[in-house]
Coordinates of C-alpha atoms and ligand atoms in Angstrom, one line a residue:
M1 CA 79.8 113.5 75.5
D2 CA 77.3 110.9 74.3
K3 CA 77.5 107.1 73.9
K4 CA 78.1 106.0 70.3
D5 CA 78.5 102.2 69.7
F6 CA 78.2 99.4 72.3
L7 CA 81.7 97.8 72.3
Y8 CA 81.6 95.1 74.9
E9 CA 80.3 94.0 78.2
G10 CA 81.9 92.5 81.2
K11 CA 80.4 91.1 84.3
A12 CA 79.7 94.5 86.0
K13 CA 80.1 97.1 83.3
Q14 CA 79.3 98.0 79.7
I15 CA 81.8 99.9 77.5
Y16 CA 80.7 102.3 74.7
S17 CA 82.7 104.3 72.1
T18 CA 82.3 108.0 71.8
D19 CA 83.0 110.6 69.1
D20 CA 86.6 110.8 70.3
E21 CA 88.5 107.6 69.4
N22 CA 90.6 108.0 72.6
K23 CA 87.7 108.2 75.0
L24 CA 85.2 105.6 76.2
I25 CA 82.0 105.6 78.3
I26 CA 81.8 103.1 81.1
L27 CA 78.3 102.2 82.3
F28 CA 78.0 100.6 85.7
K29 CA 75.4 97.8 85.9
D30 CA 73.7 96.3 89.0
D31 CA 74.8 92.8 88.0
A32 CA 76.9 91.0 90.5
T33 CA 78.9 87.8 90.0
A34 CA 81.2 85.7 92.2
F35 CA 83.3 82.6 92.0
N36 CA 84.2 83.0 88.3
A37 CA 80.6 83.9 87.5
Q38 CA 79.2 80.7 88.9
K39 CA 77.1 82.8 91.2
R40 CA 75.1 85.5 89.6
G41 CA 72.6 88.1 90.9
T42 CA 71.7 91.8 91.0
V43 CA 72.2 94.3 93.7
E44 CA 69.8 97.2 93.8
S45 CA 71.6 100.5 92.8
K46 CA 75.1 98.9 92.9
G47 CA 76.0 100.5 89.6
V48 CA 75.0 103.9 90.8
L49 CA 76.9 103.5 94.0
N50 CA 80.0 102.0 92.4
N51 CA 80.1 104.8 89.8
T52 CA 80.0 107.4 92.6
I53 CA 82.5 105.6 94.9
S54 CA 85.0 104.9 92.1
T55 CA 84.7 108.5 90.9
M56 CA 85.6 109.8 94.4
I57 CA 88.5 107.3 94.7
F58 CA 90.0 108.1 91.3
N59 CA 89.7 111.8 91.9
Y60 CA 91.4 111.3 95.2
L61 CA 94.2 109.3 93.6
E62 CA 94.7 111.8 90.8
K63 CA 95.0 114.7 93.4
N64 CA 97.7 112.6 95.0
G65 CA 99.8 112.1 91.9
I66 CA 98.4 108.8 90.4
T67 CA 97.7 109.0 86.7
T68 CA 94.4 107.3 85.9
H69 CA 92.0 106.8 82.9
F70 CA 89.3 108.8 84.7
I71 CA 88.0 112.0 83.0
E72 CA 84.6 112.8 84.4
K73 CA 81.4 111.4 85.8
L74 CA 78.6 111.9 83.3
N75 CA 75.5 110.9 85.1
E76 CA 74.3 108.4 87.8
R77 CA 75.7 105.3 86.0
E78 CA 78.2 106.5 83.4
Q79 CA 81.7 107.9 83.4
L80 CA 84.0 109.1 80.6
V81 CA 87.5 107.6 80.6
E82 CA 90.6 107.5 78.5
K83 CA 90.7 104.4 76.3
V84 CA 93.5 102.0 77.2
D85 CA 94.7 98.6 76.1
I86 CA 94.0 96.7 79.3
I87 CA 97.1 94.8 80.6
P88 CA 95.5 91.3 81.3
L89 CA 96.7 91.2 84.9
E90 CA 94.8 91.7 88.1
M91 CA 97.1 93.4 90.6
V92 CA 96.0 92.2 94.0
V93 CA 97.2 93.8 97.3
R94 CA 96.6 92.3 100.7
N95 CA 97.2 94.0 104.0
Y96 CA 95.3 91.3 105.9
V97 CA 94.8 87.6 104.8
A98 CA 91.3 86.9 103.5
G99 CA 89.4 85.1 100.8
S100 CA 91.4 82.9 98.4
M101 CA 94.7 83.4 100.2
S102 CA 93.2 82.3 103.5
Q103 CA 91.7 79.2 101.8
R104 CA 94.8 78.3 99.8
L105 CA 97.3 78.6 102.6
G106 CA 95.1 77.7 105.6
I107 CA 95.7 81.1 107.3
V108 CA 92.9 82.3 109.4
E109 CA 90.9 85.1 107.7
G110 CA 91.7 88.4 109.3
H111 CA 95.4 87.7 110.1
K112 CA 97.2 91.1 109.8
S113 CA 100.1 90.6 107.4
P114 CA 103.5 91.9 108.7
V115 CA 104.3 92.8 105.0
T116 CA 102.3 94.1 102.1
I117 CA 101.4 91.1 99.9
F118 CA 101.3 91.5 96.1
D119 CA 99.6 88.8 94.0
I120 CA 99.0 88.8 90.3
C121 CA 96.3 87.0 88.5
Y122 CA 96.0 86.4 84.7
K123 CA 92.8 88.0 83.5
K124 CA 91.3 85.1 81.5
D125 CA 87.7 84.1 82.4
E126 CA 88.1 80.7 80.6
L127 CA 90.9 79.8 83.0
G128 CA 89.2 81.3 86.1
D129 CA 91.8 84.1 86.4
P130 CA 94.6 81.9 87.8
L131 CA 97.2 83.2 90.3
I132 CA 100.5 83.6 88.4
N133 CA 104.0 85.0 89.1
D134 CA 106.1 87.6 87.3
H135 CA 107.8 85.1 85.1
H136 CA 104.5 83.7 83.9
A137 CA 103.3 87.2 83.2
V138 CA 106.4 87.8 81.0
V139 CA 106.0 84.4 79.2
L140 CA 102.3 85.2 78.5
G141 CA 103.4 88.5 77.0
A142 CA 101.2 90.4 79.4
A143 CA 104.0 92.7 80.6
T144 CA 107.8 93.0 80.7
Y145 CA 109.8 92.8 83.9
E146 CA 110.3 96.6 83.7
E147 CA 106.6 97.2 83.3
L148 CA 105.8 94.8 86.3
K149 CA 108.3 96.8 88.4
Y150 CA 106.6 100.0 87.5
M151 CA 103.1 98.6 88.2
Y152 CA 104.2 97.2 91.6
E153 CA 105.6 100.6 92.5
V154 CA 102.4 102.4 91.6
T155 CA 100.3 99.7 93.2
D156 CA 102.2 100.2 96.4
K157 CA 101.6 104.0 96.3
I158 CA 97.9 103.4 95.7
N159 CA 97.8 101.0 98.6
E160 CA 99.3 103.7 101.0
L161 CA 96.8 106.3 99.7
L162 CA 93.8 104.0 100.0
K163 CA 94.8 102.8 103.5
S164 CA 95.0 106.4 104.6
L165 CA 91.6 107.2 103.1
F166 CA 89.8 104.2 104.5
D167 CA 91.5 104.7 107.9
K168 CA 89.8 108.1 108.1
M169 CA 86.5 106.4 107.4
N170 CA 87.1 104.0 110.3
I171 CA 87.6 101.1 107.9
I172 CA 90.2 98.5 107.5
L173 CA 91.4 98.0 103.9
V174 CA 91.9 94.2 103.9
D175 CA 92.7 93.7 100.2
F176 CA 91.9 95.0 96.8
K177 CA 92.3 94.4 93.0
I178 CA 93.3 97.0 90.4
E179 CA 93.9 96.9 86.7
F180 CA 96.3 98.9 84.5
G181 CA 96.2 99.7 80.8
K182 CA 98.4 101.4 78.2
N183 CA 97.1 104.7 76.7
K184 CA 97.6 106.0 73.2
D185 CA 101.1 107.2 74.2
G186 CA 102.1 103.8 75.6
K187 CA 102.0 105.1 79.1
I188 CA 100.8 102.7 81.8
I189 CA 97.9 104.2 83.8
L190 CA 95.4 103.0 86.3
A191 CA 92.1 101.9 84.7
D192 CA 88.9 100.0 85.5
E193 CA 87.3 100.8 88.9
I194 CA 88.0 100.7 92.6
S195 CA 84.8 100.0 94.6
P196 CA 83.4 97.7 97.2
D197 CA 83.2 95.2 94.3
S198 CA 87.0 95.1 94.1
C199 CA 88.0 95.7 97.7
R200 CA 87.5 94.0 101.1
L201 CA 86.5 96.7 103.6
W202 CA 85.8 95.9 107.3
D203 CA 84.5 98.3 109.9
K204 CA 87.3 98.9 112.4
D205 CA 85.2 98.6 115.5
T206 CA 82.8 95.7 114.6
L207 CA 84.7 94.1 111.7
K208 CA 81.5 94.1 109.8
K209 CA 82.1 93.4 106.1
L210 CA 81.1 96.4 103.9
D211 CA 81.9 94.9 100.5
K212 CA 81.1 92.3 97.9
D213 CA 81.7 89.5 100.4
R214 CA 78.1 90.3 101.6
F215 CA 77.0 89.1 98.1
R216 CA 79.5 86.2 97.8
R217 CA 78.6 84.8 101.2
D218 CA 74.9 85.6 101.2
L219 CA 75.2 87.8 104.3
G220 CA 72.4 90.2 103.2
G221 CA 72.5 94.0 103.3
V222 CA 74.7 94.4 100.2
S223 CA 73.3 97.7 99.0
E224 CA 73.2 99.0 102.6
A225 CA 76.9 98.2 102.9
Y226 CA 77.8 100.1 99.7
I227 CA 75.6 103.0 100.8
E228 CA 77.6 103.1 104.1
I229 CA 80.9 103.2 102.2
E230 CA 79.6 106.0 99.9
S231 CA 78.4 108.0 102.9
R232 CA 81.5 107.7 105.0
M233 CA 83.7 108.5 102.0
K234 CA 81.7 111.7 101.2
N235 CA 82.1 112.8 104.8
V236 CA 85.9 112.4 104.6
L237 CA 86.5 113.8 101.1
N238 CA 84.1 116.7 101.1
Ligands
ADP301 P1 85.0 91.9 84.1 O1 83.9 91.0 83.6 O2 86.4 91.7 83.5 O3 85.0 92.2 85.6 P2 83.7 94.5 83.8 O4 82.2 94.2 83.8 O5 84.2 95.1 85.0 O6 84.6 93.3 83.4 O7 83.9 95.4 82.5 C1 84.9 96.3 82.3 C2 85.8 95.8 81.3 O8 86.3 97.0 80.7 C3 87.0 95.1 81.9 O9 87.4 94.0 81.0 C4 88.0 96.1 82.0 O10 89.3 95.6 82.0 C5 87.8 97.0 80.8 N1 88.2 98.4 81.0 C6 88.2 99.2 82.1 N2 88.7 100.4 81.9 C7 89.0 100.5 80.6 C8 89.5 101.5 79.8 N3 89.9 102.7 80.2 N4 89.8 101.2 78.5 C9 89.4 100.0 78.0 N5 88.9 99.0 78.7 C10 88.7 99.2 80.0
UDP302 N1 89.1 90.7 93.4 C1 88.4 91.4 92.3 N2 88.2 90.7 91.2 C2 88.5 89.4 91.0 C3 89.2 88.7 92.0 C4 89.5 89.4 93.2 O1 88.1 92.5 92.5 O2 88.3 88.9 89.9 C5 89.3 91.4 94.6 C6 88.5 90.9 95.7 O3 87.3 91.7 95.9 C7 89.4 91.1 96.9 C8 90.8 90.9 96.4 O4 90.7 91.1 95.0 O5 89.2 92.4 97.4 C9 91.4 89.6 96.7 O6 90.5 88.6 96.2 P1 90.8 87.0 96.4 O7 92.1 86.7 95.7 O8 90.9 86.7 97.9 O9 89.7 86.3 95.7 P2 88.2 86.0 96.1 O10 88.2 85.6 97.5 O11 87.5 87.2 95.7 O12 87.9 84.9 95.1

């Protein structure tokens, strides 16, 4: 299927229409942003790597009973997906404390949480994607309580599946962000991407960061880290 019209562009991807009104093409760019786009850059081949990694993860989740927007990988940078109305919430899961939670609460980065932590952020660039709670999400009209309950249940399942996958890769899944959307039948399905852009991934033995924190914190070796994730995932899934 070919790209038709350019529809819109986010910080890391472009979205195109296709001949089928219910299908979109997502193009993964090499652009990287952090801290609400105050820091910008490019990471060589990041789009190609994230397209491959996200494809492997969405296929794995589908095989394990998660309904997603993913249809097929078209080429190096593009994938065909089911069009959804994105629910403007970032569902964040934390197995270890890191990043913004570590800073906000003064908990040392790397603290293993005794419980799975679920955060939601309101997807609104102008406001800097603020951390909100369920009641705020309902007042904003982003989701109903029933929809939130369903998204938490699916998010929990996804966390268990991802923890198991990354464990086999000798990697700790510290935290991650996912997005859901409603398809033409009104069903809530997993959308967007799952990649080292949207997860914190630490090597189990060395605790080396193999994710976007290498870009955020100027640690160097960003592409190399993404290549390492791609290679370990291929070994485990093929
Ligand atoms: P952002 O700047 O929000 O990080 P990206 O550069 O990642 O955005 O661009 C992807 C955009 O496409 C996001 O707004 C995401 O919510 C949206 N999107 C992802 N999957 C779908 C889909 N299946 N249908 C419609 N929009 C989608
Ligand atoms: N995350 C993301 N997009 C965002 C915000 C966060 O993919 O807009 C991911 C991030 O990569 C990490 C997790 O969500 O894996 C938790 O991020 P956190 O709230 O700690 O924010 P950050 O430190 O990235 O500002």
